Tab-separated table of C-alpha atoms and ligand atoms in Angstrom:
chain	number	residue	atom	x	y	z
A	87	UNK	CA	1.195	78.872	-20.568
A	88	UNK	CA	-1.380	81.231	-22.100
A	89	UNK	CA	-4.499	79.087	-22.586
A	90	UNK	CA	-4.624	75.870	-20.638
A	91	UNK	CA	-7.601	73.521	-20.500
A	92	UNK	CA	-7.921	71.600	-17.223
A	93	UNK	CA	-10.011	68.517	-17.850
A	94	UNK	CA	-11.007	65.315	-16.084
A	95	UNK	CA	-9.332	62.207	-17.505
A	96	UNK	CA	-11.752	59.719	-15.940
A	97	UNK	CA	-15.375	59.657	-14.709
A	98	UNK	CA	-15.218	63.079	-13.014
A	99	UNK	CA	-14.317	64.034	-9.421
A	100	UNK	CA	-10.603	63.779	-10.208
A	101	UNK	CA	-9.760	66.882	-8.174
A	102	UNK	CA	-10.076	69.536	-10.891
A	103	UNK	CA	-11.285	72.125	-8.349
A	104	UNK	CA	-8.154	71.736	-6.288
A	105	UNK	CA	-5.921	71.937	-9.350
A	106	UNK	CA	-7.690	75.007	-10.756
A	107	UNK	CA	-7.574	76.761	-7.377
A	108	UNK	CA	-3.835	76.141	-7.277
A	109	UNK	CA	-3.118	77.188	-10.857
A	110	UNK	CA	-5.413	80.200	-10.553
A	111	UNK	CA	-2.815	81.775	-8.274
A	112	UNK	CA	-1.030	82.677	-11.489
A	113	UNK	CA	-4.006	82.904	-13.849
A	114	UNK	CA	-5.529	86.063	-15.261
A	115	UNK	CA	-8.770	84.334	-16.254
A	116	UNK	CA	-10.626	81.155	-15.269
A	117	UNK	CA	-13.548	80.062	-17.417
A	118	UNK	CA	-16.193	77.421	-16.739
A	119	UNK	CA	-17.213	76.347	-20.229
A	120	UNK	CA	-19.903	73.666	-19.804
A	121	UNK	CA	-22.257	72.061	-17.313
A	122	UNK	CA	-24.167	73.680	-14.518
A	123	UNK	CA	-24.869	73.370	-10.828
A	124	UNK	CA	-24.377	69.601	-11.009
A	125	UNK	CA	-20.660	70.265	-10.605
A	126	UNK	CA	-19.082	70.209	-7.183
A	127	UNK	CA	-15.491	71.329	-7.469
A	128	UNK	CA	-13.918	71.069	-4.033
A	129	UNK	CA	-11.387	73.666	-2.970
A	130	UNK	CA	-9.552	73.679	0.354
A	131	UNK	CA	-7.478	76.815	0.876
A	132	UNK	CA	-6.769	79.561	3.407
A	133	UNK	CA	-10.432	80.671	3.242
A	134	UNK	CA	-11.840	77.261	4.197
A	135	UNK	CA	-13.424	74.355	2.347
A	136	UNK	CA	-15.775	75.034	-0.567
A	137	UNK	CA	-17.732	72.973	-3.093
A	138	UNK	CA	-18.203	75.332	-6.024
A	139	UNK	CA	-21.080	74.497	-8.311
A	140	UNK	CA	-21.169	77.287	-10.873
A	141	UNK	CA	-18.556	79.870	-9.951
A	142	UNK	CA	-15.081	79.106	-11.362
A	143	UNK	CA	-12.442	78.019	-8.856
A	144	UNK	CA	-10.310	81.088	-9.602
A	145	UNK	CA	-12.658	83.221	-7.495
A	146	UNK	CA	-10.310	83.053	-4.495
A	147	UNK	CA	-7.536	84.923	-6.263
A	148	UNK	CA	-8.463	88.634	-6.191
A	149	UNK	CA	-6.479	89.216	-9.406
A	150	UNK	CA	-8.274	86.584	-11.467
A	151	UNK	CA	-11.246	87.305	-13.695
A	152	UNK	CA	-13.758	84.446	-13.531
A	153	UNK	CA	-16.168	83.693	-16.338
A	154	UNK	CA	-19.251	81.494	-16.403
A	155	UNK	CA	-19.092	80.737	-20.101
A	156	UNK	CA	-21.550	80.450	-22.942
A	157	UNK	CA	-21.642	76.645	-22.835
A	158	UNK	CA	-23.006	76.531	-19.284
A	159	UNK	CA	-26.569	76.343	-17.977
A	160	UNK	CA	-27.151	78.604	-15.007
A	161	UNK	CA	-29.535	77.819	-12.178
A	162	UNK	CA	-30.211	81.245	-10.684
A	163	UNK	CA	-31.272	79.924	-7.258
A	164	UNK	CA	-27.983	78.028	-6.994
A	165	UNK	CA	-25.893	80.875	-8.369
A	166	UNK	CA	-27.307	83.414	-5.941
A	167	UNK	CA	-26.865	80.951	-3.062
A	168	UNK	CA	-23.241	80.480	-4.100
A	169	UNK	CA	-22.582	84.211	-4.396
A	170	UNK	CA	-24.122	84.767	-0.937
A	171	UNK	CA	-21.970	81.999	0.508
A	172	UNK	CA	-18.767	83.396	-1.024
A	173	UNK	CA	-19.554	86.972	-0.015
A	174	UNK	CA	-20.387	85.877	3.549
A	175	UNK	CA	-16.848	84.453	3.764
A	176	UNK	CA	-15.323	87.698	2.570
A	177	UNK	CA	-14.599	86.467	-0.973
A	178	UNK	CA	-15.218	89.206	-3.507
A	179	UNK	CA	-17.323	88.261	-6.507
A	180	UNK	CA	-16.684	91.562	-8.278
A	181	UNK	CA	-14.459	89.911	-10.854
A	182	UNK	CA	-17.112	87.426	-11.946
A	183	UNK	CA	-18.628	87.679	-15.427
A	184	UNK	CA	-21.423	85.625	-16.925
A	185	UNK	CA	-21.758	85.150	-20.655
A	186	UNK	CA	-24.898	86.744	-22.033
A	187	UNK	CA	-25.243	83.624	-24.196
A	188	UNK	CA	-25.164	81.091	-21.331
A	189	UNK	CA	-28.562	79.497	-20.811
A	190	UNK	CA	-30.917	79.858	-17.899
A	191	UNK	CA	-31.922	76.773	-15.993
A	192	UNK	CA	-35.422	77.117	-14.514
A	193	UNK	CA	-37.141	75.354	-11.577
A	194	UNK	CA	-39.217	73.156	-13.916
A	195	UNK	CA	-36.074	71.441	-15.226
A	196	UNK	CA	-35.136	69.474	-12.087
A	197	UNK	CA	-38.772	68.347	-11.832
A	198	UNK	CA	-38.762	67.195	-15.439
A	199	UNK	CA	-35.477	65.406	-14.911
A	200	UNK	CA	-36.777	63.659	-11.803
A	201	UNK	CA	-39.919	62.499	-13.620
A	202	UNK	CA	-37.853	61.210	-16.558
A	203	UNK	CA	-35.467	59.398	-14.218
A	204	UNK	CA	-38.328	57.882	-12.171
A	205	UNK	CA	-40.027	56.684	-15.336
A	206	UNK	CA	-36.922	54.633	-16.231
A	207	UNK	CA	-37.514	52.252	-13.328
A	208	UNK	CA	-34.607	49.812	-13.142
A	209	UNK	CA	-32.746	51.585	-15.955
A	210	UNK	CA	-32.021	54.808	-14.092
A	211	UNK	CA	-29.164	56.870	-15.491
A	212	UNK	CA	-27.933	58.185	-12.148
A	213	UNK	CA	-28.743	61.824	-12.817
A	214	UNK	CA	-27.808	64.427	-10.194
A	215	UNK	CA	-31.384	65.740	-10.700
A	216	UNK	CA	-30.182	69.329	-11.068
A	217	UNK	CA	-32.154	69.807	-14.278
A	218	UNK	CA	-29.109	69.751	-16.514
A	219	UNK	CA	-30.448	67.515	-19.300
A	220	UNK	CA	-33.777	69.407	-19.684
A	221	UNK	CA	-31.793	72.669	-19.755
A	222	UNK	CA	-29.602	71.456	-22.629
A	223	UNK	CA	-32.600	69.825	-24.316
A	224	UNK	CA	-34.497	73.137	-24.203
A	225	UNK	CA	-31.442	74.868	-25.638
A	226	UNK	CA	-31.258	72.357	-28.516
A	227	UNK	CA	-35.012	72.646	-29.080
A	228	UNK	CA	-34.562	76.440	-29.286
A	229	UNK	CA	-36.887	76.925	-26.334
A	230	UNK	CA	-34.150	78.093	-23.970
A	231	UNK	CA	-33.539	81.572	-22.622
A	232	UNK	CA	-30.108	83.176	-22.704
A	233	UNK	CA	-28.764	84.912	-19.610
A	234	UNK	CA	-28.529	88.250	-21.446
A	235	UNK	CA	-32.323	88.320	-21.607
A	236	UNK	CA	-32.387	88.987	-17.868
A	237	UNK	CA	-31.183	92.502	-18.665
A	238	UNK	CA	-34.476	93.247	-20.366
A	239	UNK	CA	-36.972	92.104	-17.740
A	240	UNK	CA	-40.162	92.899	-19.630
A	241	UNK	CA	-39.084	90.716	-22.561
A	242	UNK	CA	-37.602	88.056	-20.300
A	243	UNK	CA	-40.787	87.778	-18.253
A	244	UNK	CA	-42.787	86.982	-21.374
A	245	UNK	CA	-40.211	84.376	-22.443
A	246	UNK	CA	-40.197	82.828	-18.987
A	247	UNK	CA	-43.989	82.596	-18.905
A	248	UNK	CA	-43.935	80.797	-22.261
A	249	UNK	CA	-41.161	78.475	-21.142
A	250	UNK	CA	-42.903	77.670	-17.853
A	251	UNK	CA	-46.120	76.973	-19.782
A	252	UNK	CA	-44.403	74.462	-22.076
A	253	UNK	CA	-42.649	72.763	-19.157
A	254	UNK	CA	-45.909	72.649	-17.189
A	255	UNK	CA	-47.660	71.046	-20.117
A	256	UNK	CA	-45.054	68.290	-20.188
A	257	UNK	CA	-45.175	67.815	-16.437
A	258	UNK	CA	-48.960	67.574	-16.379
A	259	UNK	CA	-49.706	65.749	-19.627
A	260	UNK	CA	-46.721	63.423	-19.808
A	261	UNK	CA	-46.072	62.754	-16.145
A	262	UNK	CA	-49.408	63.611	-14.511
A	263	UNK	CA	-47.811	66.019	-12.024
A	264	UNK	CA	-50.205	68.058	-9.905
A	265	UNK	CA	-49.165	71.703	-10.304
A	266	UNK	CA	-52.188	73.216	-8.552
A	267	UNK	CA	-50.003	74.616	-5.759
A	268	UNK	CA	-47.348	76.040	-8.077
A	269	UNK	CA	-47.297	79.844	-7.969
A	270	UNK	CA	-45.719	81.004	-11.219
A	271	UNK	CA	-46.041	84.681	-10.269
A	272	UNK	CA	-44.029	84.036	-7.137
A	273	UNK	CA	-41.258	82.345	-9.141
A	274	UNK	CA	-41.250	85.257	-11.573
A	275	UNK	CA	-41.028	87.727	-8.693
A	276	UNK	CA	-37.959	85.868	-7.421
A	277	UNK	CA	-36.436	85.860	-10.890
A	278	UNK	CA	-37.052	89.595	-11.280
A	279	UNK	CA	-35.034	90.191	-8.109
A	280	UNK	CA	-32.275	87.909	-9.439
A	281	UNK	CA	-32.297	89.771	-12.745
A	282	UNK	CA	-31.685	93.036	-10.921
A	283	UNK	CA	-28.960	91.579	-8.778
A	284	UNK	CA	-27.151	89.703	-11.545
A	285	UNK	CA	-27.419	92.047	-14.491
A	286	UNK	CA	-24.093	93.753	-13.767
A	287	UNK	CA	-22.328	90.372	-14.014
A	288	UNK	CA	-23.838	89.507	-17.395
A	289	UNK	CA	-22.228	90.630	-20.629
A	290	UNK	CA	-20.140	90.003	-23.687
A	291	UNK	CA	-17.484	87.617	-22.392
A	292	UNK	CA	-16.217	86.897	-25.908
A	293	UNK	CA	-14.635	90.349	-26.246
A	294	UNK	CA	-13.102	89.966	-22.808
A	295	UNK	CA	-11.543	86.616	-23.685
A	296	UNK	CA	-10.524	87.600	-27.200
A	297	UNK	CA	-8.569	90.499	-25.733
A	298	UNK	CA	-7.095	88.188	-23.090
A	299	UNK	CA	-5.922	85.796	-25.791
A	300	UNK	CA	-4.560	88.653	-27.906
A	301	UNK	CA	-2.512	89.839	-24.943
A	302	UNK	CA	-1.236	86.325	-24.184
A	303	UNK	CA	-2.866	86.434	-20.759
A	304	UNK	CA	-2.910	83.307	-18.652
A	305	UNK	CA	-6.298	81.664	-19.168
A	306	UNK	CA	-7.520	78.480	-17.490
A	307	UNK	CA	-10.456	76.617	-18.983
A	308	UNK	CA	-12.058	74.689	-16.126
A	309	UNK	CA	-13.724	71.487	-17.283
A	310	UNK	CA	-16.516	69.861	-15.346
A	311	UNK	CA	-16.992	66.094	-14.942
A	312	UNK	CA	-14.680	63.913	-17.028
A	313	UNK	CA	-14.028	62.212	-20.342
A	314	UNK	CA	-16.166	59.159	-19.632
A	315	UNK	CA	-19.170	61.451	-19.073
A	316	UNK	CA	-18.764	63.405	-22.312
A	317	UNK	CA	-22.048	63.577	-24.241
A	318	UNK	CA	-20.488	62.369	-27.498
A	319	UNK	CA	-17.687	60.095	-26.321
A	320	UNK	CA	-18.657	58.961	-22.845
A	321	UNK	CA	-20.597	55.929	-21.674
A	322	UNK	CA	-23.859	56.989	-23.341
A	323	UNK	CA	-26.550	57.233	-22.003
A	324	UNK	CA	-24.825	57.535	-18.610
A	325	UNK	CA	-23.279	60.819	-19.626
A	326	UNK	CA	-23.723	64.489	-19.008
A	327	UNK	CA	-25.459	66.711	-21.545
A	328	UNK	CA	-22.419	68.731	-22.612
A	329	UNK	CA	-18.809	68.220	-23.697
A	330	UNK	CA	-16.177	68.316	-20.950
A	331	UNK	CA	-13.434	67.614	-23.544
A	332	UNK	CA	-11.157	70.515	-24.553
A	333	UNK	CA	-13.052	70.674	-27.860
A	334	UNK	CA	-16.077	71.613	-25.767
A	335	UNK	CA	-14.030	74.426	-24.260
A	336	UNK	CA	-13.553	76.093	-27.652
A	337	UNK	CA	-17.290	76.401	-28.209
A	338	UNK	CA	-18.274	76.777	-24.566
A	339	UNK	CA	-15.797	79.507	-23.687
A	340	UNK	CA	-15.352	81.072	-27.124
A	341	UNK	CA	-11.681	80.276	-27.709
A	342	UNK	CA	-10.334	79.502	-31.194
A	343	UNK	CA	-9.062	75.878	-31.161
A	344	UNK	CA	-5.500	76.768	-32.160
A	345	UNK	CA	-5.213	79.110	-29.170
A	346	UNK	CA	-5.441	76.301	-26.607
A	347	UNK	CA	-1.769	75.815	-25.851
A	348	UNK	CA	-1.925	73.092	-23.245
A	349	UNK	CA	-4.323	70.396	-22.073
A	350	UNK	CA	-3.810	69.361	-18.486
A	351	UNK	CA	-5.482	66.062	-17.651
A	352	UNK	CA	-6.423	65.635	-14.022
A	353	UNK	CA	-6.133	61.955	-13.155
A	354	UNK	CA	-6.942	60.363	-9.842
A	355	UNK	CA	-4.559	57.601	-8.763
A	356	UNK	CA	-7.474	55.153	-8.863
A	357	UNK	CA	-10.939	55.316	-10.421
A	358	UNK	CA	-14.206	56.611	-9.007
A	359	UNK	CA	-17.630	56.994	-10.530
A	360	UNK	CA	-20.831	58.536	-9.162
A	361	UNK	CA	-24.168	57.256	-10.327
A	362	UNK	CA	-25.053	54.585	-12.825
A	363	UNK	CA	-23.211	53.180	-15.822
A	364	UNK	CA	-20.502	50.655	-16.617
A	365	UNK	CA	-17.405	50.891	-14.449
A	366	UNK	CA	-15.174	47.929	-15.332
A	367	UNK	CA	-12.662	48.062	-12.468
A	368	UNK	CA	-15.254	48.570	-9.716
A	369	UNK	CA	-14.349	47.150	-6.327
A	370	UNK	CA	-17.668	46.651	-4.595
A	371	UNK	CA	-15.880	44.991	-1.693
A	372	UNK	CA	-13.757	45.774	1.364
A	373	UNK	CA	-10.959	47.286	-0.743
A	374	UNK	CA	-13.426	49.705	-2.349
A	375	UNK	CA	-15.139	50.508	0.948
A	376	UNK	CA	-11.787	51.157	2.611
A	377	UNK	CA	-10.581	53.472	-0.194
A	378	UNK	CA	-13.916	55.310	-0.080
A	379	UNK	CA	-13.454	56.071	3.605
A	380	UNK	CA	-9.744	56.892	3.395
A	381	UNK	CA	-10.288	59.128	0.366
A	382	UNK	CA	-13.633	60.503	1.637
A	383	UNK	CA	-15.179	59.626	-1.699
A	384	UNK	CA	-18.657	61.111	-1.395
A	385	UNK	CA	-20.222	63.376	-4.024
A	386	UNK	CA	-19.494	67.082	-3.460
A	387	UNK	CA	-22.953	68.066	-4.788
A	388	UNK	CA	-25.155	65.130	-3.857
A	389	UNK	CA	-23.242	63.468	-0.990
A	390	UNK	CA	-23.717	60.141	-2.785
A	391	UNK	CA	-21.062	57.502	-2.024
A	392	UNK	CA	-18.773	57.211	-5.033
A	393	UNK	CA	-18.143	53.824	-6.596
A	394	UNK	CA	-14.478	52.891	-6.322
A	395	UNK	CA	-12.275	50.995	-8.764
A	396	UNK	CA	-8.654	50.344	-9.691
A	397	UNK	CA	-6.851	52.535	-12.184
A	398	UNK	CA	-8.221	51.741	-15.629
A	399	UNK	CA	-5.549	52.022	-18.332
A	400	UNK	CA	-7.876	51.335	-21.318
A	401	UNK	CA	-10.154	54.180	-20.162
A	402	UNK	CA	-7.122	56.436	-19.708
A	403	UNK	CA	-5.731	55.586	-23.151
A	404	UNK	CA	-9.155	56.416	-24.587
A	405	UNK	CA	-9.062	59.744	-22.717
A	406	UNK	CA	-5.556	60.458	-24.034
A	407	UNK	CA	-6.715	59.989	-27.633
A	408	UNK	CA	-9.641	62.345	-27.142
A	409	UNK	CA	-8.007	65.062	-25.065
A	410	UNK	CA	-4.436	65.099	-26.383
A	411	UNK	CA	-3.026	65.723	-22.928
A	412	UNK	CA	0.173	67.714	-22.863
A	413	UNK	CA	0.561	67.435	-19.086
A	414	UNK	CA	-1.026	65.729	-16.106
A	415	UNK	CA	-1.946	66.393	-12.506
A	416	UNK	CA	-1.970	63.114	-10.572
A	417	UNK	CA	-4.230	63.455	-7.537
A	418	UNK	CA	-5.009	61.419	-4.438
A	419	UNK	CA	-1.801	59.421	-4.451
A	420	UNK	CA	-2.027	59.525	-0.635
A	421	UNK	CA	-5.302	57.572	-0.682
A	422	UNK	CA	-3.373	54.468	-1.783
A	423	UNK	CA	-0.820	54.791	1.053
A	424	UNK	CA	-2.152	51.875	3.120
A	425	UNK	CA	-2.336	49.259	0.368
A	426	UNK	CA	0.255	46.455	0.340
A	427	UNK	CA	-0.486	45.814	-3.341
A	428	UNK	CA	-2.207	47.897	-5.997
A	429	UNK	CA	-3.917	46.564	-9.078
A	430	UNK	CA	-4.004	48.301	-12.432
A	431	UNK	CA	-6.298	47.238	-15.244
A	432	UNK	CA	-4.040	47.003	-18.294
A	433	UNK	CA	-6.577	45.746	-20.830
A	434	UNK	CA	-10.131	44.558	-21.422
A	435	UNK	CA	-11.377	41.237	-22.722
A	436	UNK	CA	-14.733	40.976	-24.412
A	437	UNK	CA	-16.162	37.527	-25.089
A	438	UNK	CA	-12.763	36.078	-24.219
A	439	UNK	CA	-10.773	38.218	-26.703
A	440	UNK	CA	-8.551	41.209	-25.917
A	441	UNK	CA	-9.894	44.442	-27.356
A	442	UNK	CA	-8.057	47.675	-28.092
A	443	UNK	CA	-10.990	50.059	-28.406
A	444	UNK	CA	-13.541	51.526	-26.001
A	445	UNK	CA	-16.792	49.619	-26.518
A	446	UNK	CA	-20.248	51.142	-26.192
A	447	UNK	CA	-21.718	51.180	-22.695
A	448	UNK	CA	-23.743	47.974	-23.137
A	449	UNK	CA	-20.564	46.052	-23.988
A	450	UNK	CA	-18.432	47.915	-21.482
A	451	UNK	CA	-20.672	46.343	-18.836
A	452	UNK	CA	-19.514	42.967	-20.096
A	453	UNK	CA	-15.769	43.504	-20.386
A	454	UNK	CA	-13.435	41.542	-18.192
A	455	UNK	CA	-10.580	43.687	-16.861
A	456	UNK	CA	-7.079	42.227	-17.122
A	457	UNK	CA	-5.050	43.249	-14.086
A	458	UNK	CA	-1.423	43.626	-13.210
A	459	UNK	CA	-0.506	43.750	-9.559
A	460	UNK	CA	2.067	46.233	-8.304
A	461	UNK	CA	3.702	46.623	-4.918
A	462	UNK	CA	2.215	49.346	-2.728
A	463	UNK	CA	4.394	51.722	-0.725
A	464	UNK	CA	2.786	51.455	2.715
A	465	UNK	CA	4.075	54.870	3.787
A	466	UNK	CA	2.369	58.163	4.518
A	467	UNK	CA	2.830	60.418	1.486
A	468	UNK	CA	0.526	63.214	2.650
A	469	UNK	CA	3.405	65.285	4.010
A	470	UNK	CA	5.728	64.738	1.050
A	471	UNK	CA	6.393	67.908	-0.930
A	472	UNK	CA	8.795	66.801	-3.650
A	473	UNK	CA	8.881	63.953	-6.136
A	474	UNK	CA	12.233	62.454	-5.063
A	475	UNK	CA	10.914	62.211	-1.476
A	476	UNK	CA	8.069	59.915	-2.562
A	477	UNK	CA	8.640	56.217	-1.837
A	478	UNK	CA	10.119	54.451	-4.872
A	479	UNK	CA	6.924	52.435	-5.506
A	480	UNK	CA	4.881	55.665	-5.537
A	481	UNK	CA	7.329	57.262	-7.987
A	482	UNK	CA	7.052	54.177	-10.201
A	483	UNK	CA	3.251	54.381	-10.017
A	484	UNK	CA	3.286	58.008	-11.195
A	485	UNK	CA	5.633	57.055	-14.042
A	486	UNK	CA	3.268	54.233	-14.979
A	487	UNK	CA	0.398	56.754	-15.238
A	488	UNK	CA	2.583	59.034	-17.366
A	489	UNK	CA	3.363	56.090	-19.636
A	490	UNK	CA	-0.308	55.163	-20.034
A	491	UNK	CA	-1.365	58.728	-20.806
A	492	UNK	CA	1.738	59.697	-22.792
A	493	UNK	CA	2.254	62.992	-20.983
A	494	UNK	CA	4.370	64.206	-18.077
A	495	UNK	CA	2.867	64.699	-14.630
A	496	UNK	CA	3.635	68.329	-13.879
A	497	UNK	CA	1.665	68.272	-10.611
A	498	UNK	CA	1.336	65.634	-7.918
A	499	UNK	CA	-1.309	65.976	-5.228
A	500	UNK	CA	-1.150	64.176	-1.878
A	501	UNK	CA	-3.959	65.845	0.063
A	502	UNK	CA	-7.012	68.071	-0.375
A	503	UNK	CA	-5.262	71.260	0.749
A	504	UNK	CA	-3.716	73.634	-1.745
A	505	UNK	CA	-0.260	73.170	-0.224
A	506	UNK	CA	-0.405	69.366	-0.419
A	507	UNK	CA	0.843	69.566	-3.986
A	508	UNK	CA	4.208	69.645	-5.710
A	509	UNK	CA	5.626	69.896	-9.171
A	510	UNK	CA	7.529	66.952	-10.554
B	286	GDP	P1	-13.597	67.777	-8.973
B	286	GDP	O1	-15.069	67.798	-9.248
B	286	GDP	O2	-12.784	67.170	-10.063
B	286	GDP	O3	-13.086	69.105	-8.528
B	286	GDP	O4	-13.397	66.782	-7.743
B	286	GDP	P2	-14.260	66.764	-6.398
B	286	GDP	O5	-14.059	68.017	-5.691
B	286	GDP	O6	-15.652	66.320	-6.694
B	286	GDP	O7	-13.589	65.537	-5.671
B	286	GDP	C1	-12.251	65.487	-5.368
B	286	GDP	C2	-12.128	65.268	-3.873
B	286	GDP	O8	-10.813	64.882	-3.563
B	286	GDP	C3	-12.378	66.522	-3.063
B	286	GDP	O9	-12.935	66.162	-1.833
B	286	GDP	C4	-10.982	67.092	-2.864
B	286	GDP	O10	-10.869	67.898	-1.709
B	286	GDP	C5	-10.198	65.825	-2.702
B	286	GDP	N1	-8.809	65.871	-3.145
B	286	GDP	C6	-8.270	66.460	-4.224
B	286	GDP	N2	-6.973	66.143	-4.339
B	286	GDP	C7	-6.681	65.320	-3.307
B	286	GDP	C8	-5.524	64.589	-2.903
B	286	GDP	O11	-4.473	64.648	-3.539
B	286	GDP	N3	-5.643	63.819	-1.806
B	286	GDP	C9	-6.777	63.702	-1.083
B	286	GDP	N4	-6.795	62.909	-0.025
B	286	GDP	N5	-7.905	64.343	-1.436
B	286	GDP	C10	-7.856	65.136	-2.552
């Protein structure tokens, strides 16, 4: 399977980290193609438990080359923290490369994001406050700084000073922030040390990947967040500032579209959503609270409790149209083990009429989910390691998901650990 995009089919947090860690055992390359340190891809393997924010989840396989791609925004404080953490656990980061065209995220961005979010009052967008939207905004405004600039510190320092000055102006004039204690020279000193440390990782990742594709190497494109958070197609404005869809992977990694041979959709057996925005099947009740505890549904980056809902077929059908899934990984089947019955939203009604399209966020808030109720299986699946050994109702549930998404489930996951997975 030479180039395979692994993408979230829902609101994010579907278990992409686990799936990428597993598939990376056979991969030559893993590429993060969008987003930044707002990601928290959880991996549980023989080295321990990790929430990776920027480094691709293939880092645990010593044979795999890992690339932080052009479409990402890189927070140097977070990256260095992550490298230190991995190295302290004996994980080599020698096979990590960072695109020289990826953009730098600077300390002013989280502050700007916080001020923007605070100014929205009741209409908060649920940002992770990692500075992602100002980083992409600066890139689009052509104010950003590319990672390759770190290799020429004298030039980079000038660019950073200019960038800090424009951010400071916004912070002071627009939001009235007191920056009298901010020591720009100190930040620059820290960045100079990062530049020295990171410069050997930074380079021309396009040539590396083009050669990989030419040689039919196994490449995984690791998406961050999920379809419903895509900047163009998600529940705007409650979206991220980049494109998690496989189309985003072409630009963000530097892969010609026709070379993506497979799109693996990671789909959780129910729905979860962190932060604000419409979430039609939400169960803000005992069922939701129980699933949150059983599934330990708390944000890997922020620790925020995730909102819990039933499986949402209209949202999945929307994701199938956009992503063109060729295969699926169904995760967290085990979380539903204790439920006597399971509901699935099979359609939406808006103003009393059935609709067959995904409405804009303001109307998605108003839709009425139409549910079907299915029997649960009431058996522990966490030790099951083959599809035929799953209870019949669990097998039927997986087949239902395949039917909704129009693609076969090639992987089933019944626990956070790498080994709690089997092929169907
Ligand atoms: P990602 O951002 O898509 O990688 O997902 P997260 O890491 O944010 O959230 C997924 C969570 O579910 C993590 O805590 C994983 O360890 C956990 N997880 C993944 N697959 C399974 C599974 O099949 N069963 C259970 N119980 N937990 C899982």
